[in-house]
Backbone as CSV, one residue per row, in Angstrom:
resi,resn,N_x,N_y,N_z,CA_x,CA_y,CA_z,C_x,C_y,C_z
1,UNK,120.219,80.392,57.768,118.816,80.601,57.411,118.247,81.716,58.282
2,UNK,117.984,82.675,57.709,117.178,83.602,58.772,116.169,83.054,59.491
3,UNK,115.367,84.128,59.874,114.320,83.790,61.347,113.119,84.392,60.428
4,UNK,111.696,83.312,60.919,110.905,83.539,59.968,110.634,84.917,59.863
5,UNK,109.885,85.647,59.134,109.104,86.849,59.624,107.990,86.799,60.349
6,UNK,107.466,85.965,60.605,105.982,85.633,61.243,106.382,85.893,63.164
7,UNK,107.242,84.977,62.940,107.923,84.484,64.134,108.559,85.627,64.863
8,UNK,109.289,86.417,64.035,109.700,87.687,64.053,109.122,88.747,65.349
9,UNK,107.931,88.675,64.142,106.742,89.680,64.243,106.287,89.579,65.503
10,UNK,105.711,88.226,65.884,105.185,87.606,67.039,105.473,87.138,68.472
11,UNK,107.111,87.393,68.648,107.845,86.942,69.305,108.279,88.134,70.730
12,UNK,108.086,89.111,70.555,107.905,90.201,71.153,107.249,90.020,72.189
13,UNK,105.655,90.562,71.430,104.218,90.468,72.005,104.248,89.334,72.804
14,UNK,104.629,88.324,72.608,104.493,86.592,73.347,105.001,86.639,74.354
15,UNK,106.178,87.425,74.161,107.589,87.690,75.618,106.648,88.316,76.731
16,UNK,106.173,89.330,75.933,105.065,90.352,76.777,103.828,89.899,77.712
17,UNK,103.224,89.135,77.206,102.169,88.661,77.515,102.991,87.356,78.410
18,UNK,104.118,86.435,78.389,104.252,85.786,79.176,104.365,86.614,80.570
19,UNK,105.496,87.487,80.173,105.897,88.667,81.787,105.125,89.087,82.096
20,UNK,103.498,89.670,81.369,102.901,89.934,81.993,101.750,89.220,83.077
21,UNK,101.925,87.867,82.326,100.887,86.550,83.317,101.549,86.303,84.182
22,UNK,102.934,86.454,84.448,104.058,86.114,85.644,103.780,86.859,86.310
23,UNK,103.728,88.493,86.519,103.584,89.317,87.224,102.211,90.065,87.950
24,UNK,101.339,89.165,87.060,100.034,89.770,87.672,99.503,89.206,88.724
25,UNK,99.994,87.686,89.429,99.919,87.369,91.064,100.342,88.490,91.450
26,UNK,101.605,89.153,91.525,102.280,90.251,92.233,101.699,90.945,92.145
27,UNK,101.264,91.527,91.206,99.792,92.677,91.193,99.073,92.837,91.821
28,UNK,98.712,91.200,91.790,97.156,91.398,92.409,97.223,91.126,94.214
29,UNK,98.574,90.540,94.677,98.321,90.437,96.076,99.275,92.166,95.992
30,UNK,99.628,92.900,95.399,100.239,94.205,95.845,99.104,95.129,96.086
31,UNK,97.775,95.067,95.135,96.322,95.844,95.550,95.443,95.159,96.352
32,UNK,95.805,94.122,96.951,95.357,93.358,98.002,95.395,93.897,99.554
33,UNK,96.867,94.175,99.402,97.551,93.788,100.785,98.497,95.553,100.754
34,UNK,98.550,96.082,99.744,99.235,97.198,99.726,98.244,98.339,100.738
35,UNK,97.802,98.969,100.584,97.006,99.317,101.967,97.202,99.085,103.736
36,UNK,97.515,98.158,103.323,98.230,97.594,104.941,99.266,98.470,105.435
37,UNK,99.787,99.094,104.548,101.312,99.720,105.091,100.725,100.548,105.835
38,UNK,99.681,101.438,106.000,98.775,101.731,106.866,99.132,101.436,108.356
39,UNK,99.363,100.141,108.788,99.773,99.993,110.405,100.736,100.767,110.721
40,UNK,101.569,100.557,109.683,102.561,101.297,110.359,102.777,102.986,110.555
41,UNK,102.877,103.137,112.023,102.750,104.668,111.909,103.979,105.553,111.289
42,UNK,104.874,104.952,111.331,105.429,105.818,110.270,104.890,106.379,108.621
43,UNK,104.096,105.246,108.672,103.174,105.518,107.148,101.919,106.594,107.321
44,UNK,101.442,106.039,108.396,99.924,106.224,109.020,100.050,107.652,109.570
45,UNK,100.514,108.225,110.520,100.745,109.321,111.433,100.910,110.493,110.721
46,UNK,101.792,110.608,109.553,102.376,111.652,108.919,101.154,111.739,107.567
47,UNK,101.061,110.737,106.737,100.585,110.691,105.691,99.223,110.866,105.502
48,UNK,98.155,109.813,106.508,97.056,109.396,106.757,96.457,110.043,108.051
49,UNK,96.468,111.165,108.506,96.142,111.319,109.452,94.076,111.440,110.672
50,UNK,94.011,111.340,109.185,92.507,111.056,109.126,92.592,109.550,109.697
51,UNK,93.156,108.599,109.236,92.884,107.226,109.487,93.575,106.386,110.849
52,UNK,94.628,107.720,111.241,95.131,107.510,112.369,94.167,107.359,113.577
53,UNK,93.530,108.623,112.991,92.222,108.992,114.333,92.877,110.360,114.849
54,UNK,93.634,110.841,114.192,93.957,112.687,114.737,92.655,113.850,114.581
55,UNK,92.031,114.399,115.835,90.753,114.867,115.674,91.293,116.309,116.428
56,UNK,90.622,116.463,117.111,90.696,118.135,117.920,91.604,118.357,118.724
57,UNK,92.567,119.216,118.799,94.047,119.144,119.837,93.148,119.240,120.950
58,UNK,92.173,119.996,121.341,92.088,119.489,122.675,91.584,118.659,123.479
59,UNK,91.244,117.164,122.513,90.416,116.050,122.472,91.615,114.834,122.341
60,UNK,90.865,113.879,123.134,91.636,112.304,123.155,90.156,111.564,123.057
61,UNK,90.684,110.935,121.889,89.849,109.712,122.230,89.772,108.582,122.348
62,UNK,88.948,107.930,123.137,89.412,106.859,123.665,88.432,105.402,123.065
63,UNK,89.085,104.460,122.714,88.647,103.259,121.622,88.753,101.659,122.319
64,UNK,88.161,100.992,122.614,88.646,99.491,122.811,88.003,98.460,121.405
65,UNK,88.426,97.278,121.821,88.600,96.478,120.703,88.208,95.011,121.068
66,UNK,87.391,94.405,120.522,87.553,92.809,120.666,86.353,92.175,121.572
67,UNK,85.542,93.570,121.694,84.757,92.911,122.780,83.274,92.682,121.615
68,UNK,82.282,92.531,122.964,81.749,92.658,124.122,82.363,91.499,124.668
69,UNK,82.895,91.320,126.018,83.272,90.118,126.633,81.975,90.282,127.926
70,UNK,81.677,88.776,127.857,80.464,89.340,129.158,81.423,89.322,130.598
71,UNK,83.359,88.893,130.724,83.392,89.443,132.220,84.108,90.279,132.157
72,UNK,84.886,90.746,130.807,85.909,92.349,130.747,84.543,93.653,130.764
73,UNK,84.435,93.077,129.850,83.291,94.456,129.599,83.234,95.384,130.691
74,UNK,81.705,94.610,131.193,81.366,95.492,132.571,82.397,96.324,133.832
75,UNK,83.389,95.730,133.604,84.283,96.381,134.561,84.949,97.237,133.960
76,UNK,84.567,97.122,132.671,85.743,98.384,132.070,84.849,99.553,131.711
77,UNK,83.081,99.157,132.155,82.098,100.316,131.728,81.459,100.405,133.182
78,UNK,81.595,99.660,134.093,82.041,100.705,135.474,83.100,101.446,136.088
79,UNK,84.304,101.177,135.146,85.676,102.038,135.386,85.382,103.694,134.355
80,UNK,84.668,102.946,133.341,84.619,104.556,132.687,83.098,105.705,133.601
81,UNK,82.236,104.899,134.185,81.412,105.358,134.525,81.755,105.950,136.198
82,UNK,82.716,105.114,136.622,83.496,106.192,137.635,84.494,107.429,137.529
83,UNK,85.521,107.075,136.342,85.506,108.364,135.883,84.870,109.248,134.972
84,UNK,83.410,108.957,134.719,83.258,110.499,133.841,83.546,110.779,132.599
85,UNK,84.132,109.180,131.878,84.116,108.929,130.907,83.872,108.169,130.250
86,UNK,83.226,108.490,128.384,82.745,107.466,127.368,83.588,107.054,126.334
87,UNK,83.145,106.496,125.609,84.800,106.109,124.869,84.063,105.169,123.827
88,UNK,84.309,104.839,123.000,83.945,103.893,121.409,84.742,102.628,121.593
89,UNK,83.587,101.567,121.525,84.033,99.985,121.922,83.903,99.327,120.194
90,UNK,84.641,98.690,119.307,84.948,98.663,118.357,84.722,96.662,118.942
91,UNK,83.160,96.154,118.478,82.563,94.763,118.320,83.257,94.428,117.337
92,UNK,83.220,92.862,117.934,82.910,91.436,116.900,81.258,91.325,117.034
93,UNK,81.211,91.391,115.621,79.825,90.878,115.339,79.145,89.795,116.047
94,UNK,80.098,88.242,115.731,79.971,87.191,116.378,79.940,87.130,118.068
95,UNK,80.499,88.018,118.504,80.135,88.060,120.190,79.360,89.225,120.375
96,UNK,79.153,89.955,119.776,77.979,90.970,120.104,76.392,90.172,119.892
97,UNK,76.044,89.457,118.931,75.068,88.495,119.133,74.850,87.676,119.553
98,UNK,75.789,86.976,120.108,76.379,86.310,121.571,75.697,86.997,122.686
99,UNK,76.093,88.142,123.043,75.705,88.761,124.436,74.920,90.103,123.586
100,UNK,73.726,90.266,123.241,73.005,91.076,123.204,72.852,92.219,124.366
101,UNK,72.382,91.819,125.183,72.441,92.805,126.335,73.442,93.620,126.921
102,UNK,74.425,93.165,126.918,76.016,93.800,127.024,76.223,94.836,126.037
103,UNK,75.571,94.395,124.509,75.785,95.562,123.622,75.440,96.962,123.986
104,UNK,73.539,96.555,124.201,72.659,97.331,124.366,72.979,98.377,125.628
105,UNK,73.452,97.395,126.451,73.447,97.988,128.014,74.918,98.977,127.365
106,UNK,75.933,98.827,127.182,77.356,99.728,126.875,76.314,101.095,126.013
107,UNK,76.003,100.746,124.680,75.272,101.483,124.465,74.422,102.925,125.496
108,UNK,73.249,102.198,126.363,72.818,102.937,127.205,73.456,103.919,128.061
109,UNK,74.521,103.150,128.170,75.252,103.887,129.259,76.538,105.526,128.630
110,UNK,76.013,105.523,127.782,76.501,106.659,126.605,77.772,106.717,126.114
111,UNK,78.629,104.949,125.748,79.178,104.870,124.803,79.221,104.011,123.186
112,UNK,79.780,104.668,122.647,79.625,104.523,120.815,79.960,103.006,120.888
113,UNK,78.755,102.621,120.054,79.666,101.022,119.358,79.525,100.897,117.759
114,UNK,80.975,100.497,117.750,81.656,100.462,116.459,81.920,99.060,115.773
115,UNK,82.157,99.168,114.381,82.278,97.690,114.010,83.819,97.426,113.832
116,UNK,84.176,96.137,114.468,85.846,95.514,114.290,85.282,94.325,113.121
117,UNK,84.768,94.301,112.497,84.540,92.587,111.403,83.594,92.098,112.258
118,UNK,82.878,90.533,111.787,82.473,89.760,111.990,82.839,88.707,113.621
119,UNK,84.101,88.442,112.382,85.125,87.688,113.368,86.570,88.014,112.957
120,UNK,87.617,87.309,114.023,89.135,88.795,114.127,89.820,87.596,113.095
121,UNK,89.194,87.755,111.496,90.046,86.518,110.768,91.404,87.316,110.730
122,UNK,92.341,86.540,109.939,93.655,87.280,109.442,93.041,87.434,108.264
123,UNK,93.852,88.512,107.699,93.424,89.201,106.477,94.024,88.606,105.216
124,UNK,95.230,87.559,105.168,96.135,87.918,104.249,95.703,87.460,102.605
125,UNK,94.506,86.521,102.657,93.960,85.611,101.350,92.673,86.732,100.973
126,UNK,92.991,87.377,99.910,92.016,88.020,99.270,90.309,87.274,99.207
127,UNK,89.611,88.454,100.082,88.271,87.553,100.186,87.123,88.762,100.407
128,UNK,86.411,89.298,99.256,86.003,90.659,99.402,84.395,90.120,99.935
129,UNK,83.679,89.378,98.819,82.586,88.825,99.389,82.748,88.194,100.882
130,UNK,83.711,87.977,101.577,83.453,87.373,103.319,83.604,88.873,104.120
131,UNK,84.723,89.790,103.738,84.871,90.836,104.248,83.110,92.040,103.957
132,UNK,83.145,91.741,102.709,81.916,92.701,102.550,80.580,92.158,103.334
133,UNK,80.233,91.096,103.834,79.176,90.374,104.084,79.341,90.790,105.588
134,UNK,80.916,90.181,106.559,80.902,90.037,107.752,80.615,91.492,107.877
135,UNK,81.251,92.624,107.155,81.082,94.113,108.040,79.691,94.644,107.953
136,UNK,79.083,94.462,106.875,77.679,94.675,106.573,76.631,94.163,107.797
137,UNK,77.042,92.588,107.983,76.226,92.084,109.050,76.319,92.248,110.530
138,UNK,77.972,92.790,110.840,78.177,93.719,111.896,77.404,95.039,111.930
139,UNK,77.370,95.287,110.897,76.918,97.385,111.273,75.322,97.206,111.153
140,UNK,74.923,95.626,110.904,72.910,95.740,111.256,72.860,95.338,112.460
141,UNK,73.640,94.517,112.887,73.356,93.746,114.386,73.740,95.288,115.430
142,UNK,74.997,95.936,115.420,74.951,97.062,115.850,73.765,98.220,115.731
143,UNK,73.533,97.859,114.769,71.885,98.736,114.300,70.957,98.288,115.484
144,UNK,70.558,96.946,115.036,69.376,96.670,115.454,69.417,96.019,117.355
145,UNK,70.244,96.321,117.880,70.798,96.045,119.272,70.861,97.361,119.978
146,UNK,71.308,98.609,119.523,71.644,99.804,119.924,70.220,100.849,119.370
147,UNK,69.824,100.730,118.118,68.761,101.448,117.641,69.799,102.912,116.635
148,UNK,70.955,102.680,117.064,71.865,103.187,116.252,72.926,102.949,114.871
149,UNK,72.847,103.741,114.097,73.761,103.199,112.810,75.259,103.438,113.418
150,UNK,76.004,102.537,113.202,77.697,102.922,113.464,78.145,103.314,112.676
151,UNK,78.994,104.202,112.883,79.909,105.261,111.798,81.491,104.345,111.193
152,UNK,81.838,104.047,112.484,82.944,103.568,112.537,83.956,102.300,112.265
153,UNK,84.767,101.580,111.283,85.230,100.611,111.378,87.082,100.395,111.479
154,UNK,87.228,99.700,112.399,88.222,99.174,112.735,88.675,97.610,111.891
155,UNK,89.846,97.305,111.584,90.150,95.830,110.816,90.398,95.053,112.084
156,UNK,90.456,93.912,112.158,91.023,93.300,112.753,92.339,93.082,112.511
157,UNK,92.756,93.177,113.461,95.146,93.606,113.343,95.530,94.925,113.307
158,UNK,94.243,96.155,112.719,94.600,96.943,112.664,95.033,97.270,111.174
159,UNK,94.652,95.842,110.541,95.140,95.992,108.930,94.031,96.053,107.787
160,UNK,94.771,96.786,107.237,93.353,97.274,106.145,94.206,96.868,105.075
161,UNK,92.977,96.178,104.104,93.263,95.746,102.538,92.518,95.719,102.353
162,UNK,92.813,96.039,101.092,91.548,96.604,99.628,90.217,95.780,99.710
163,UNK,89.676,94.451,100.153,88.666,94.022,100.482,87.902,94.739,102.071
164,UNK,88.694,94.985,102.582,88.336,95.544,103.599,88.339,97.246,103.496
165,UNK,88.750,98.069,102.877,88.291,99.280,102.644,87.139,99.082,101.708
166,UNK,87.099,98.590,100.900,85.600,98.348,99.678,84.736,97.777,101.056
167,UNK,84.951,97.482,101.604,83.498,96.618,102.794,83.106,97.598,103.386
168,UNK,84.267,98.125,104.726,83.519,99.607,104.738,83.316,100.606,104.286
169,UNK,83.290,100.854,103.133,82.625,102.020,101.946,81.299,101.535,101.643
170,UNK,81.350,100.400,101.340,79.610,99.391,101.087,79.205,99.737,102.404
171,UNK,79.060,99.713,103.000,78.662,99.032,104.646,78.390,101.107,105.134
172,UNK,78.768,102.603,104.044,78.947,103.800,105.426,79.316,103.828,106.327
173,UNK,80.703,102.673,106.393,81.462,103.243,107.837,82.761,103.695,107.307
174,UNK,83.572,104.437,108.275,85.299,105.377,108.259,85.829,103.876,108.868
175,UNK,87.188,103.972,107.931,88.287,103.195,108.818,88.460,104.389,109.451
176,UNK,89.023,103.572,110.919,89.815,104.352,111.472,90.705,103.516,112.659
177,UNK,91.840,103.834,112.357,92.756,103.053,113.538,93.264,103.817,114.489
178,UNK,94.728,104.375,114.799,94.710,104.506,116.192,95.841,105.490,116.180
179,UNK,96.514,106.046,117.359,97.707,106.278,117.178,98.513,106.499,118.328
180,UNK,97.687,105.802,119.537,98.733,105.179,120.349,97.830,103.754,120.864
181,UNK,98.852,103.386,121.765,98.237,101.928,122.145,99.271,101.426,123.469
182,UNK,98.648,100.862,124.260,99.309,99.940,125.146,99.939,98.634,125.060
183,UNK,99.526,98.409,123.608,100.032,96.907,123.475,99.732,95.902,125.293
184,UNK,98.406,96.256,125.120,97.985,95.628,126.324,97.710,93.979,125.994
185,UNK,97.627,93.660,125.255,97.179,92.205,124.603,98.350,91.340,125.072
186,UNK,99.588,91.573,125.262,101.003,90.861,125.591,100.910,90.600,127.186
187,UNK,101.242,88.871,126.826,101.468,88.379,128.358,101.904,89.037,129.233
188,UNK,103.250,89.983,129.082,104.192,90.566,129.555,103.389,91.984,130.556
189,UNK,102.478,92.148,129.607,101.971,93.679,129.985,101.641,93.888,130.996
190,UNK,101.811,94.897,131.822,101.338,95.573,133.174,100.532,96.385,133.449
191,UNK,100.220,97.054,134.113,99.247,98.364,134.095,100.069,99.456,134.045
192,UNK,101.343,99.147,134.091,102.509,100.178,134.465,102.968,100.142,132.913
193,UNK,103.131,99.649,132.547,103.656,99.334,130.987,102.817,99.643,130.329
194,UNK,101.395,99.443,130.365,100.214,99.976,129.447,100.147,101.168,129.605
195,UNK,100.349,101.982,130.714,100.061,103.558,130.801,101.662,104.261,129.873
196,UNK,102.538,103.723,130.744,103.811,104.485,130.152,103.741,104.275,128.450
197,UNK,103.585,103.300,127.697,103.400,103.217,126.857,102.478,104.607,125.920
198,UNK,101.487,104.173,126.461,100.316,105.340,125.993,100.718,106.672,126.307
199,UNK,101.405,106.810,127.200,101.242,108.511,127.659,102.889,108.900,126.709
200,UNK,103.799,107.766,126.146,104.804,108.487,125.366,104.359,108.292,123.672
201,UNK,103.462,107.919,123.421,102.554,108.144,122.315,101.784,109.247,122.285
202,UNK,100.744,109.699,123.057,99.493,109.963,123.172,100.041,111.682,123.143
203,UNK,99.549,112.393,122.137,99.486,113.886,121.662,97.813,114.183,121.834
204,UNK,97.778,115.736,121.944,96.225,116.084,121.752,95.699,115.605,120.512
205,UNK,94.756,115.360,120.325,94.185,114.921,118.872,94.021,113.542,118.607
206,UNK,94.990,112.673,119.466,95.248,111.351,119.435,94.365,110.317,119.543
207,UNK,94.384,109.105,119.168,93.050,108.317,119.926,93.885,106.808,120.030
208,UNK,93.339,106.290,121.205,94.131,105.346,122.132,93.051,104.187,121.842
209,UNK,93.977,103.630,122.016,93.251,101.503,121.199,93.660,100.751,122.425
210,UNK,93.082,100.493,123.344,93.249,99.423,124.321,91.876,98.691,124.254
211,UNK,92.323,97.459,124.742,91.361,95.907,124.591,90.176,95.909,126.007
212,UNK,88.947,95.529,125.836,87.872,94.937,126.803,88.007,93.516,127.086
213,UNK,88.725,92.801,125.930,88.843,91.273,126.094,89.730,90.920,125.629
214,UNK,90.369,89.390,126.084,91.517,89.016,125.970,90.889,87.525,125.029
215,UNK,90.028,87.694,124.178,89.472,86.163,123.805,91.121,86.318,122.024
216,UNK,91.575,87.301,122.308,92.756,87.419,120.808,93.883,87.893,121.337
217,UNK,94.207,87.620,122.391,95.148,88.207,123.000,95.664,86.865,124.204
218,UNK,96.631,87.337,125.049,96.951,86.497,126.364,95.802,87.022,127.096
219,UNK,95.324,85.112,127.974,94.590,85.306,128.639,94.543,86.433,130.104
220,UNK,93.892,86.866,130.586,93.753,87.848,131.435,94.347,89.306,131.501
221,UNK,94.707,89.607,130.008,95.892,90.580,130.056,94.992,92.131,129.957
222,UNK,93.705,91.666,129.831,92.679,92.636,130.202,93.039,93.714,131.097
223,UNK,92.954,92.860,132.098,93.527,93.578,133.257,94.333,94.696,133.676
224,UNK,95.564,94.419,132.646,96.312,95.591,133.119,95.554,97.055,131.976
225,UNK,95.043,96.498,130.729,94.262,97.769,130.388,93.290,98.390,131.347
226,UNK,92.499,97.608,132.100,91.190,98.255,133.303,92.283,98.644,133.997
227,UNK,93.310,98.393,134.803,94.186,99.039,136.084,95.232,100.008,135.985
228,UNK,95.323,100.731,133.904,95.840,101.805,133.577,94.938,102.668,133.380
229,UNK,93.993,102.435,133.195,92.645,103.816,132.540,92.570,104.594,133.653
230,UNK,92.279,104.711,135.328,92.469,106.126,135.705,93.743,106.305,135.327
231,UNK,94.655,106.211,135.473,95.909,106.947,135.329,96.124,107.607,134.421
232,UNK,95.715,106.597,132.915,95.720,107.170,131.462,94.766,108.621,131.815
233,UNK,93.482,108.369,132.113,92.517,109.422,131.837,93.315,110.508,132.621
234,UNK,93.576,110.531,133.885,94.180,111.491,134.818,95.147,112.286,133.754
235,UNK,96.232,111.691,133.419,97.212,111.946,132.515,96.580,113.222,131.521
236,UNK,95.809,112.757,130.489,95.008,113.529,130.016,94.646,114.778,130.575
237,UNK,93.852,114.913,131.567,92.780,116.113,132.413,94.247,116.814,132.450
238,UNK,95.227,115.862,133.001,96.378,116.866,134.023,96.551,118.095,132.561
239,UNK,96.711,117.187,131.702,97.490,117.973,130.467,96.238,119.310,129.866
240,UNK,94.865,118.735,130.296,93.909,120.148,129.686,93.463,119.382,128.415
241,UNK,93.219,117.952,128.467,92.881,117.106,127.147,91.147,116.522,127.569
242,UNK,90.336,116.553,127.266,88.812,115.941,127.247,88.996,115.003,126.514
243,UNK,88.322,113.752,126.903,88.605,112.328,127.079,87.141,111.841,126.408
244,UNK,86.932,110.956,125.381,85.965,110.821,124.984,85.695,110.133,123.749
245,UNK,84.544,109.927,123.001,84.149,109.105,122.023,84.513,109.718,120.874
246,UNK,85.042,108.836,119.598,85.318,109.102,118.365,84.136,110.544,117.793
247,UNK,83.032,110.091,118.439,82.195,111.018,117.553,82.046,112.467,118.438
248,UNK,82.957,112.670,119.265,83.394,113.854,120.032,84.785,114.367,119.368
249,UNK,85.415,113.342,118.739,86.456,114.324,118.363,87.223,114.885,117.227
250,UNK,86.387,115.183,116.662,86.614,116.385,115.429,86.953,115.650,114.588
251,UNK,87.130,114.364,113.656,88.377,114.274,112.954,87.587,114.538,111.685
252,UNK,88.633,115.967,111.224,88.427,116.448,109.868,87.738,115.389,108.816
């Protein structure tokens, strides 16, 4: 007995539409989470260099992350204020309204504050309304604490997905991540290990991501980021590099 014609006809299209309801989870966490490849600098460095943070060869700039902490902070904005340098502190919303004055006061003291999120969630469950809300309500509290609009946003992890680039596009801020780092956040880390690290990364143009607080990291590992920064900065001058805030350094 043959095969109906109806059945025929219809049997195709059906195949189609099943493979295609199978495959559109994959879809949809691939425009989710596809963006992310971003961390990695092999992706990031060559391709993205805007998002790296590559600005003026004869400029470094210098970025922290995770704060305001009310006991890292201050010591890491009397370490820059002994050397002669400012640098872009990349808030949690949630502890910047926490310690108001810490904002304000970093602020005063003539460095940039930038938005890191709300709070340092993981990214991996598609969530555009929490991402669009937390960065929005970061870049007013930065507003209305500083008297300044922030330019700048950082992800938390360093990872960007498609809810989180749509947030800061809503919100007028640049991703921007990094393109060297101390991996100062690790128990392990030293002040000796945080500098060597950075200085076999760190090119003119570059911009350096070390932490003010350890509240996402091992406890006290602060530390060895505050007890590499002269050295880091020195490093720099030696080379003929000016040391300074995102919005000092050129990036195209």
């Amino acid at each position: 007995m043959s095969e109906h014609p109806t059945r025929r006809a219809t049997s195709p299209p059906a195949r189609a539409l099943r493979t295609a309801a199978a495959l559109l989870p994959l879809g949809l966490a691939g425009a989710h989470i596809g963006p992310a490849a971003t961390w990695l600098p092999a992706v990031r460095l060559p391709l993205f260099p805007r998002l790296a943070g590559t600005g003026a060869g004869h400029h470094v700039a210098l970025t922290f992350d995770d704060g305001p902490d009310p006991v890292a902070t201050p010591r890491f904005l009397d370490v820059l204020d002994g050397l002669g340098v400012r640098a872009t502190f990349f808030v949690l919303g949630e502890h910047a309204v926490r310690h108001p004055g810490l904002v304000a006061d970093t602020a005063r003291r003539g460095h940039e504050i930038a938005v890191h999120g709300w709070s340092h969630d993981r990214p991996w469950r598609p969530a555009l309304v929490r991402e669009r809300e937390g960065v929005a309500r970061t870049a007013r509290a930065v507003h209305d604490l500083t008297g300044g609009r922030p330019r700048w946003y950082r992800p938390p992890y360093g990872i960007l997905t498609s809810p989180r680039w749509l947030a800061a596009h809503r919100a007028g801020l640049r991703p921007v991540l990094w393109s060297a780092w101390g991996e100062d956040w690790r128990a392990d880390a030293t002040p000796e290990s945080v500098h060597a690290l950075v200085t076999a990364q760190l090119r003119g143009g570059g911009t350096i991501l070390l932490h003010d607080s350890d509240r996402q990291s091992a406890p006290g590992c602060w530390r060895s980021a505050l007890d590499a920064l002269p050295g880091i900065v020195g490093d720099c001058r030696e080379a003929g590099l000016a040391v300074g805030t995102l919005g000092e350094h050129g990036i195209g």
